Every structure is written in structure tokens, then in C-alpha cells.
PDB file of C-alpha atoms in Angstrom:
ATOM      1  CA  MET A   2     -16.487 -95.853 -38.249  1.00 39.00           C
ATOM      2  CA  THR A   3     -14.288 -98.206 -38.741  1.00 40.00           C
ATOM      3  CA  ALA A   4     -12.367 -99.156 -41.779  1.00 43.00           C
ATOM      4  CA  GLN A   5     -13.701-102.510 -41.834  1.00 47.00           C
ATOM      5  CA  HIS A   6     -16.818-102.044 -41.644  1.00 43.00           C
ATOM      6  CA  PRO A   7     -17.105 -97.899 -43.257  1.00 53.00           C
ATOM      7  CA  GLU A   8     -21.005 -98.509 -44.650  1.00 79.00           C
ATOM      8  CA  ARG A   9     -23.997 -96.573 -43.326  1.00 91.00           C
ATOM      9  CA  VAL A  10     -26.377 -99.167 -41.898  1.00 96.00           C
ATOM     10  CA  LEU A  11     -29.633 -98.086 -40.349  1.00 97.00           C
ATOM     11  CA  PRO A  12     -31.249-100.144 -38.012  1.00 98.00           C
ATOM     12  CA  ALA A  13     -34.796-102.090 -38.804  1.00 98.00           C
ATOM     13  CA  ALA A  14     -36.103-100.590 -35.621  1.00 98.00           C
ATOM     14  CA  VAL A  15     -34.853 -99.407 -32.306  1.00 98.00           C
ATOM     15  CA  LEU A  16     -36.437-100.764 -29.341  1.00 98.00           C
ATOM     16  CA  TRP A  17     -36.267 -98.493 -26.072  1.00 98.00           C
ATOM     17  CA  ASP A  18     -36.613 -99.645 -22.559  1.00 97.00           C
ATOM     18  CA  MET A  19     -38.488 -97.213 -20.097  1.00 95.00           C
ATOM     19  CA  ASP A  20     -37.602 -96.422 -16.769  1.00 92.00           C
ATOM     20  CA  GLY A  21     -34.413 -94.217 -16.331  1.00 92.00           C
ATOM     21  CA  THR A  22     -34.026 -94.563 -20.066  1.00 96.00           C
ATOM     22  CA  ILE A  23     -36.916 -92.464 -21.756  1.00 96.00           C
ATOM     23  CA  ILE A  24     -38.323 -91.201 -18.591  1.00 95.00           C
ATOM     24  CA  ASP A  25     -37.003 -90.747 -15.174  1.00 93.00           C
ATOM     25  CA  THR A  26     -38.618 -92.850 -12.734  1.00 89.00           C
ATOM     26  CA  GLU A  27     -35.952 -94.647 -10.648  1.00 84.00           C
ATOM     27  CA  PRO A  28     -36.293 -92.510  -8.152  1.00 87.00           C
ATOM     28  CA  ILE A  29     -40.168 -92.330  -7.712  1.00 90.00           C
ATOM     29  CA  TRP A  30     -39.491 -95.972  -7.578  1.00 87.00           C
ATOM     30  CA  GLN A  31     -37.221 -96.493  -5.080  1.00 87.00           C
ATOM     31  CA  GLN A  32     -39.751 -93.882  -2.871  1.00 91.00           C
ATOM     32  CA  SER A  33     -42.456 -96.411  -3.214  1.00 91.00           C
ATOM     33  CA  GLN A  34     -40.022 -98.420  -1.799  1.00 91.00           C
ATOM     34  CA  VAL A  35     -38.618 -96.649   1.105  1.00 91.00           C
ATOM     35  CA  GLU A  36     -42.737 -95.849   2.010  1.00 91.00           C
ATOM     36  CA  LEU A  37     -43.998 -99.212   1.303  1.00 91.00           C
ATOM     37  CA  THR A  38     -41.076-100.538   3.940  1.00 93.00           C
ATOM     38  CA  ASP A  39     -41.609 -98.039   6.450  1.00 92.00           C
ATOM     39  CA  ARG A  40     -45.117 -99.008   6.274  1.00 92.00           C
ATOM     40  CA  TYR A  41     -43.985-102.095   7.658  1.00 92.00           C
ATOM     41  CA  GLY A  42     -41.324-101.441   9.803  1.00 91.00           C
ATOM     42  CA  ALA A  43     -38.910-102.876   7.830  1.00 87.00           C
ATOM     43  CA  GLU A  44     -35.204-102.191   7.001  1.00 84.00           C
ATOM     44  CA  TRP A  45     -34.708-100.553   3.530  1.00 88.00           C
ATOM     45  CA  THR A  46     -31.451 -98.827   2.756  1.00 87.00           C
ATOM     46  CA  HIS A  47     -30.515 -96.484  -0.726  1.00 85.00           C
ATOM     47  CA  GLU A  48     -28.102 -99.296  -1.708  1.00 86.00           C
ATOM     48  CA  ASP A  49     -31.361-101.856  -1.644  1.00 87.00           C
ATOM     49  CA  GLY A  50     -33.470 -99.878  -3.878  1.00 84.00           C
ATOM     50  CA  LEU A  51     -30.238 -99.614  -6.527  1.00 81.00           C
ATOM     51  CA  SER A  52     -30.163-103.033  -6.140  1.00 81.00           C
ATOM     52  CA  LEU A  53     -33.524-103.122  -7.778  1.00 80.00           C
ATOM     53  CA  VAL A  54     -32.700-101.016 -10.998  1.00 76.00           C
ATOM     54  CA  GLY A  55     -33.943-102.782 -13.939  1.00 64.00           C
ATOM     55  CA  SER A  56     -35.349-105.918 -12.684  1.00 71.00           C
ATOM     56  CA  GLY A  57     -38.578-107.363 -13.056  1.00 72.00           C
ATOM     57  CA  LEU A  58     -41.511-106.011 -10.596  1.00 80.00           C
ATOM     58  CA  GLU A  59     -42.211-109.339  -9.857  1.00 85.00           C
ATOM     59  CA  ARG A  60     -38.631-109.875  -8.337  1.00 86.00           C
ATOM     60  CA  SER A  61     -39.027-106.756  -6.685  1.00 88.00           C
ATOM     61  CA  GLY A  62     -41.783-107.873  -4.955  1.00 91.00           C
ATOM     62  CA  GLU A  63     -40.558-111.108  -3.566  1.00 92.00           C
ATOM     63  CA  ILE A  64     -37.125-109.126  -2.208  1.00 91.00           C
ATOM     64  CA  LEU A  65     -39.723-106.403  -0.679  1.00 92.00           C
ATOM     65  CA  ARG A  66     -41.760-109.228   0.811  1.00 91.00           C
ATOM     66  CA  ASP A  67     -38.641-111.275   2.029  1.00 90.00           C
ATOM     67  CA  ARG A  68     -37.849-108.143   4.013  1.00 90.00           C
ATOM     68  CA  GLY A  69     -40.927-107.546   6.116  1.00 90.00           C
ATOM     69  CA  VAL A  70     -43.489-106.105   3.638  1.00 92.00           C
ATOM     70  CA  ASP A  71     -46.246-108.423   4.805  1.00 91.00           C
ATOM     71  CA  MET A  72     -48.239-108.466   1.618  1.00 93.00           C
ATOM     72  CA  GLU A  73     -48.670-110.986  -1.202  1.00 95.00           C
ATOM     73  CA  VAL A  74     -46.095-110.345  -3.796  1.00 93.00           C
ATOM     74  CA  GLU A  75     -49.124-108.666  -6.578  1.00 92.00           C
ATOM     75  CA  GLU A  76     -50.363-106.809  -4.196  1.00 94.00           C
ATOM     76  CA  ILE A  77     -47.169-105.317  -3.962  1.00 93.00           C
ATOM     77  CA  VAL A  78     -46.345-104.896  -7.651  1.00 90.00           C
ATOM     78  CA  LEU A  79     -49.774-103.214  -8.011  1.00 92.00           C
ATOM     79  CA  TRP A  80     -49.184-100.759  -5.224  1.00 93.00           C
ATOM     80  CA  MET A  81     -45.327 -99.703  -6.518  1.00 90.00           C
ATOM     81  CA  THR A  82     -47.275 -99.487  -9.906  1.00 89.00           C
ATOM     82  CA  ASP A  83     -49.768 -97.225  -8.720  1.00 91.00           C
ATOM     83  CA  TYR A  84     -47.895 -95.098  -6.452  1.00 91.00           C
ATOM     84  CA  VAL A  85     -45.456 -94.707  -9.989  1.00 90.00           C
ATOM     85  CA  THR A  86     -48.240 -93.996 -12.666  1.00 89.00           C
ATOM     86  CA  GLU A  87     -50.168 -91.618 -10.114  1.00 90.00           C
ATOM     87  CA  ARG A  88     -47.262 -89.545  -9.891  1.00 89.00           C
ATOM     88  CA  LEU A  89     -46.736 -89.629 -13.596  1.00 89.00           C
ATOM     89  CA  GLN A  90     -50.344 -88.740 -14.566  1.00 87.00           C
ATOM     90  CA  GLY A  91     -49.901 -85.853 -12.169  1.00 75.00           C
ATOM     91  CA  GLY A  92     -47.626 -83.760 -14.260  1.00 74.00           C
ATOM     92  CA  GLU A  93     -45.280 -83.307 -17.423  1.00 82.00           C
ATOM     93  CA  LEU A  94     -43.407 -86.607 -17.514  1.00 93.00           C
ATOM     94  CA  PRO A  95     -39.675 -86.550 -16.238  1.00 94.00           C
ATOM     95  CA  TRP A  96     -38.092 -87.325 -19.882  1.00 96.00           C
ATOM     96  CA  ARG A  97     -34.309 -88.113 -19.958  1.00 96.00           C
ATOM     97  CA  PRO A  98     -32.086 -85.463 -22.161  1.00 97.00           C
ATOM     98  CA  GLY A  99     -32.428 -85.873 -25.373  1.00 98.00           C
ATOM     99  CA  ALA A 100     -34.743 -89.291 -25.591  1.00 97.00           C
ATOM    100  CA  ARG A 101     -38.224 -87.817 -26.310  1.00 97.00           C
ATOM    101  CA  GLU A 102     -36.352 -86.028 -29.127  1.00 97.00           C
ATOM    102  CA  LEU A 103     -34.859 -88.704 -30.414  1.00 98.00           C
ATOM    103  CA  VAL A 104     -37.821 -91.614 -30.202  1.00 98.00           C
ATOM    104  CA  GLU A 105     -39.517 -88.415 -32.304  1.00 97.00           C
ATOM    105  CA  GLU A 106     -36.969 -87.771 -34.848  1.00 98.00           C
ATOM    106  CA  LEU A 107     -36.779 -91.767 -35.382  1.00 98.00           C
ATOM    107  CA  HIS A 108     -40.456 -91.485 -36.533  1.00 98.00           C
ATOM    108  CA  ASP A 109     -39.736 -88.957 -38.809  1.00 97.00           C
ATOM    109  CA  ARG A 110     -37.027 -90.866 -40.536  1.00 97.00           C
ATOM    110  CA  GLY A 111     -39.196 -93.631 -40.873  1.00 97.00           C
ATOM    111  CA  ILE A 112     -37.824 -95.848 -38.597  1.00 98.00           C
ATOM    112  CA  PRO A 113     -39.965 -97.822 -36.330  1.00 98.00           C
ATOM    113  CA  THR A 114     -39.734 -97.929 -32.135  1.00 98.00           C
ATOM    114  CA  ALA A 115     -40.803-100.274 -29.510  1.00 98.00           C
ATOM    115  CA  LEU A 116     -41.042 -99.777 -26.169  1.00 98.00           C
ATOM    116  CA  VAL A 117     -40.062-102.737 -24.332  1.00 98.00           C
ATOM    117  CA  THR A 118     -40.335-102.147 -20.306  1.00 96.00           C
ATOM    118  CA  MET A 119     -40.578-104.288 -17.075  1.00 92.00           C
ATOM    119  CA  SER A 120     -43.338-102.076 -15.778  1.00 91.00           C
ATOM    120  CA  ARG A 121     -47.050-102.833 -16.202  1.00 91.00           C
ATOM    121  CA  ARG A 122     -48.760-102.322 -19.303  1.00 94.00           C
ATOM    122  CA  THR A 123     -51.216 -99.897 -17.806  1.00 91.00           C
ATOM    123  CA  MET A 124     -48.186 -97.435 -16.838  1.00 91.00           C
ATOM    124  CA  ALA A 125     -46.142 -97.909 -20.024  1.00 94.00           C
ATOM    125  CA  LEU A 126     -49.141 -96.515 -21.634  1.00 95.00           C
ATOM    126  CA  VAL A 127     -49.068 -93.380 -20.052  1.00 93.00           C
ATOM    127  CA  THR A 128     -45.387 -92.772 -21.852  1.00 94.00           C
ATOM    128  CA  ALA A 129     -46.428 -94.258 -24.937  1.00 95.00           C
ATOM    129  CA  ASP A 130     -49.909 -92.192 -24.962  1.00 94.00           C
ATOM    130  CA  ALA A 131     -47.412 -88.857 -24.037  1.00 93.00           C
ATOM    131  CA  LEU A 132     -45.849 -89.437 -27.512  1.00 94.00           C
ATOM    132  CA  GLY A 133     -48.876 -89.881 -29.242  1.00 93.00           C
ATOM    133  CA  ALA A 134     -48.719 -90.442 -33.319  1.00 93.00           C
ATOM    134  CA  ARG A 135     -44.994 -89.269 -33.174  1.00 95.00           C
ATOM    135  CA  GLY A 136     -44.145 -92.728 -30.774  1.00 96.00           C
ATOM    136  CA  PHE A 137     -43.996 -96.191 -30.574  1.00 97.00           C
ATOM    137  CA  ARG A 138     -45.247 -98.998 -32.731  1.00 97.00           C
ATOM    138  CA  VAL A 139     -45.353-101.594 -30.021  1.00 97.00           C
ATOM    139  CA  VAL A 140     -45.185-101.666 -26.445  1.00 98.00           C
ATOM    140  CA  VAL A 141     -44.534-105.013 -24.772  1.00 98.00           C
ATOM    141  CA  ALA A 142     -44.654-104.700 -20.900  1.00 96.00           C
ATOM    142  CA  GLY A 143     -44.048-107.053 -17.868  1.00 93.00           C
ATOM    143  CA  ASP A 144     -47.239-108.497 -17.959  1.00 92.00           C
ATOM    144  CA  ASP A 145     -46.905-109.079 -21.204  1.00 96.00           C
ATOM    145  CA  VAL A 146     -43.851-111.377 -21.125  1.00 96.00           C
ATOM    146  CA  GLU A 147     -43.216-114.906 -18.951  1.00 94.00           C
ATOM    147  CA  ARG A 148     -39.763-114.168 -18.276  1.00 94.00           C
ATOM    148  CA  PRO A 149     -38.582-110.605 -17.083  1.00 92.00           C
ATOM    149  CA  LYS A 150     -34.939-109.110 -18.135  1.00 93.00           C
ATOM    150  CA  PRO A 151     -32.056-110.190 -18.218  1.00 94.00           C
ATOM    151  CA  TYR A 152     -33.822-113.055 -20.172  1.00 96.00           C
ATOM    152  CA  PRO A 153     -34.440-111.512 -23.976  1.00 98.00           C
ATOM    153  CA  ASP A 154     -38.270-112.654 -23.935  1.00 98.00           C
ATOM    154  CA  ALA A 155     -39.524-108.853 -24.253  1.00 98.00           C
ATOM    155  CA  TYR A 156     -36.996-107.569 -26.988  1.00 98.00           C
ATOM    156  CA  LEU A 157     -37.616-110.644 -29.347  1.00 98.00           C
ATOM    157  CA  ALA A 158     -41.754-109.895 -28.514  1.00 98.00           C
ATOM    158  CA  ALA A 159     -41.033-106.691 -29.403  1.00 98.00           C
ATOM    159  CA  ALA A 160     -38.796-107.335 -32.705  1.00 98.00           C
ATOM    160  CA  ALA A 161     -41.542-110.174 -33.617  1.00 98.00           C
ATOM    161  CA  GLN A 162     -44.301-107.751 -33.425  1.00 98.00           C
ATOM    162  CA  LEU A 163     -42.494-105.562 -35.760  1.00 98.00           C
ATOM    163  CA  GLY A 164     -41.864-107.729 -38.243  1.00 98.00           C
ATOM    164  CA  VAL A 165     -38.136-107.287 -37.896  1.00 98.00           C
ATOM    165  CA  ASP A 166     -35.271-109.589 -37.215  1.00 97.00           C
ATOM    166  CA  PRO A 167     -33.511-108.579 -33.954  1.00 97.00           C
ATOM    167  CA  THR A 168     -29.821-108.595 -34.793  1.00 97.00           C
ATOM    168  CA  ALA A 169     -31.051-105.812 -37.444  1.00 97.00           C
ATOM    169  CA  CYS A 170     -32.257-103.547 -34.332  1.00 98.00           C
ATOM    170  CA  VAL A 171     -30.370-101.032 -31.867  1.00 98.00           C
ATOM    171  CA  ALA A 172     -31.730-101.451 -28.399  1.00 98.00           C
ATOM    172  CA  ILE A 173     -31.442 -98.545 -25.616  1.00 98.00           C
ATOM    173  CA  GLU A 174     -31.098 -99.438 -21.856  1.00 96.00           C
ATOM    174  CA  ASP A 175     -29.718 -98.139 -19.028  1.00 92.00           C
ATOM    175  CA  SER A 176     -29.318-100.909 -16.401  1.00 89.00           C
ATOM    176  CA  ALA A 177     -27.125-103.918 -16.420  1.00 90.00           C
ATOM    177  CA  THR A 178     -30.301-106.388 -16.150  1.00 90.00           C
ATOM    178  CA  GLY A 179     -31.568-104.348 -19.473  1.00 93.00           C
ATOM    179  CA  VAL A 180     -28.578-104.503 -21.360  1.00 94.00           C
ATOM    180  CA  ALA A 181     -28.178-108.221 -20.324  1.00 94.00           C
ATOM    181  CA  SER A 182     -31.766-108.753 -21.548  1.00 96.00           C
ATOM    182  CA  ALA A 183     -31.216-106.779 -25.075  1.00 97.00           C
ATOM    183  CA  VAL A 184     -27.902-108.110 -25.674  1.00 96.00           C
ATOM    184  CA  ALA A 185     -29.017-111.519 -25.324  1.00 97.00           C
ATOM    185  CA  SER A 186     -31.950-111.158 -27.524  1.00 97.00           C
ATOM    186  CA  GLY A 187     -29.000-110.223 -30.281  1.00 97.00           C
ATOM    187  CA  ALA A 188     -30.134-106.281 -30.714  1.00 98.00           C
ATOM    188  CA  VAL A 189     -26.798-103.926 -31.175  1.00 98.00           C
ATOM    189  CA  THR A 190     -27.182-102.795 -27.590  1.00 97.00           C
ATOM    190  CA  VAL A 191     -26.539 -98.833 -26.764  1.00 97.00           C
ATOM    191  CA  ALA A 192     -25.488 -98.681 -22.936  1.00 95.00           C
ATOM    192  CA  VAL A 193     -26.676 -95.267 -21.592  1.00 95.00           C
ATOM    193  CA  GLU A 194     -25.618 -94.738 -18.366  1.00 90.00           C
ATOM    194  CA  HIS A 195     -27.585 -93.067 -15.293  1.00 86.00           C
ATOM    195  CA  ILE A 196     -28.521 -94.100 -11.857  1.00 77.00           C
ATOM    196  CA  VAL A 197     -26.308 -96.893 -11.743  1.00 75.00           C
ATOM    197  CA  PRO A 198     -22.505 -97.060 -12.966  1.00 75.00           C
ATOM    198  CA  LEU A 199     -22.366 -99.059 -16.552  1.00 77.00           C
ATOM    199  CA  SER A 200     -18.871-100.817 -17.552  1.00 68.00           C
ATOM    200  CA  GLU A 201     -18.367-102.456 -20.466  1.00 61.00           C
ATOM    201  CA  ILE A 202     -17.980-105.392 -18.657  1.00 56.00           C
ATOM    202  CA  ALA A 203     -22.050-105.098 -18.769  1.00 65.00           C
ATOM    203  CA  GLY A 204     -21.755-106.114 -22.361  1.00 80.00           C
ATOM    204  CA  GLY A 205     -23.320-103.698 -24.782  1.00 91.00           C
ATOM    205  CA  ASP A 206     -21.857-102.408 -28.020  1.00 95.00           C
ATOM    206  CA  VAL A 207     -21.763 -98.562 -27.360  1.00 95.00           C
ATOM    207  CA  HIS A 208     -21.408 -96.992 -24.441  1.00 94.00           C
ATOM    208  CA  LEU A 209     -22.906 -93.785 -23.520  1.00 94.00           C
ATOM    209  CA  THR A 210     -23.525 -90.968 -20.391  1.00 92.00           C
ATOM    210  CA  THR A 211     -26.355 -89.238 -21.911  1.00 95.00           C
ATOM    211  CA  LEU A 212     -28.778 -89.287 -25.500  1.00 97.00           C
ATOM    212  CA  ALA A 213     -28.618 -85.277 -24.983  1.00 97.00           C
ATOM    213  CA  ASP A 214     -26.824 -84.641 -27.926  1.00 93.00           C
ATOM    214  CA  VAL A 215     -27.244 -88.191 -30.069  1.00 98.00           C
ATOM    215  CA  ASP A 216     -29.854 -87.469 -32.940  1.00 98.00           C
ATOM    216  CA  VAL A 217     -30.502 -90.224 -36.009  1.00 98.00           C
ATOM    217  CA  ASP A 218     -27.365 -89.675 -37.906  1.00 98.00           C
ATOM    218  CA  ARG A 219     -25.365 -89.617 -34.670  1.00 98.00           C
ATOM    219  CA  LEU A 220     -27.015 -93.028 -33.442  1.00 98.00           C
ATOM    220  CA  VAL A 221     -26.653 -94.818 -37.117  1.00 98.00           C
ATOM    221  CA  GLU A 222     -22.703 -93.611 -36.971  1.00 97.00           C
ATOM    222  CA  LEU A 223     -22.569 -95.116 -33.607  1.00 97.00           C
ATOM    223  CA  THR A 224     -24.138 -98.689 -34.237  1.00 98.00           C
ATOM    224  CA  SER A 225     -23.268 -99.057 -37.988  1.00 97.00           C
ATOM    225  CA  PRO A 226     -20.122-100.875 -37.282  1.00 96.00           C
ATOM    226  CA  ALA A 227     -21.495-103.369 -34.740  1.00 96.00           C
ATOM    227  CA  LEU A 228     -25.140-103.902 -37.576  1.00 97.00           C
ATOM    228  CA  ALA A 229     -22.732-104.456 -40.286  1.00 95.00           C
ATOM    229  CA  ALA A 230     -20.892-106.727 -38.841  1.00 93.00           C
ATOM    230  CA  ARG A 231     -24.063-108.735 -37.739  1.00 90.00           C
ATOM    231  CA  THR A 232     -25.127-108.537 -41.489  1.00 83.00           C
ATOM    232  CA  GLU A 233     -22.271-109.823 -42.822  1.00 80.00           C
ATOM    233  CA  THR A 234     -22.105-112.896 -39.821  1.00 77.00           C
ATOM    234  CA  ALA A 235     -25.509-113.802 -40.609  1.00 72.00           C
ATOM    235  CA  ASN A 236     -24.685-113.762 -44.672  1.00 73.00           C
ATOM    236  CA  ARG A 237     -21.447-116.124 -44.241  1.00 70.00           C
TER     237      ARG A 237
END
């Protein structure tokens, strides 16, 4: 903690990205892209898949169509969503280290959480349902907002549904697109690097490589300076 903002500030809520942050679905999404492009004889590389991490599904669909997948964008989105959802429903969810434990501890400590994802609601609910009563109070999915990440709409909607100021919230993200969305909403943003490298240039208030050793007290320790600074700015 800094000398300037030594106080311990609890977030009004913690807003969670899903893919790559809570569950490790990015490899499954990328496999869906490989299988779909193979079906149409379209060229697709691992780097192409990485370029879509954190993007809205409609943008991904547009790019895949432009590459030669002869389907409408909505058909591509539904095909990929069904592909990933079926694999998630087929077994234990691929939880990211420390994520589930932190969501559940936040619930036990009375700090509300929301799931904020660009995946479709049908898929988001698979994750939300797996956490049950110790999970999210609110789910905002890609088909709930008009503008995808990096626009702030999904995070603003989640904060509004929880009845809290977004600048009093902490958002947790793993992609540059997601970080940009959370930052634009005003939330204190924790960037947790996963598949795609994240530099501090990408934005965010706190940069981590894992949540494996982050409990609620550690999260509060990391984010209190930025939350306190936002409160100070708002009170001026």
C-alpha cells in the first residue's frame, strides 16, 4: 500500500470476465475455429486464433467469414458457441487457478460479483450454474449488450444491475480487449495474463500472472490504492 492511500478500501463489487479468466476456454474456442475453417478449406493459423482473444463473437464471425467460411455471421457464432458449450457440459469445467476459490470467498465475505462476458448467455450460464449459490449475482453476456468489448457497455450494465458505481468496482480481465473495456467503464482493473501477453501499455491498475495466490485480503491490498484514488477524485 502506498503512503498516500494507506486505507483499506473494499470494492463495491467484483466484475469478472469469463473466457481465459475464470475458465480456460480459449483453447476450445481456437479449436472450434480450426475445425470450422478446415471444413471450408480456409486458411487459419494459431496466430489468427490469438488475435481474436477477448473479441466479441460477431467480430470473430465476420473475420472467419472473410477468410472463407461460407456461413452467415450469426450461424458462425452459434456453431462455435455450441461447439464450446457441448465440451464444457461434457465434464468438469477447466477452472483457471485460483478463480473459483476467489469468487466463492468474495461471496462468503459479502462482496457481490458479476460475470461479464462476450460469450452468449447460454454458455455463460454453464459457468454461473456450476458455481451455484456462491457464484454471481448478475450475468451480463455478449447478447445482452449492443456494443461488445472494448466498449464499456457490458461492465456498465453489470454495475447498474448490482446498483453500484462502476468506479467503486474491481474488474478482472485476461485480454487487452477486455482490459480496455473495464478501464473505459471506470472500474479498477486487474489484468491477469494468460494466453496473450499483457504489457502495462494495455492499461489496467494491477498486473498479475495468476490468481492462484490471491485471496480476498490480497485482492483488497492490491486494489485499495486505486479505489481510494477514485473516491478521492469523486469527492473533489
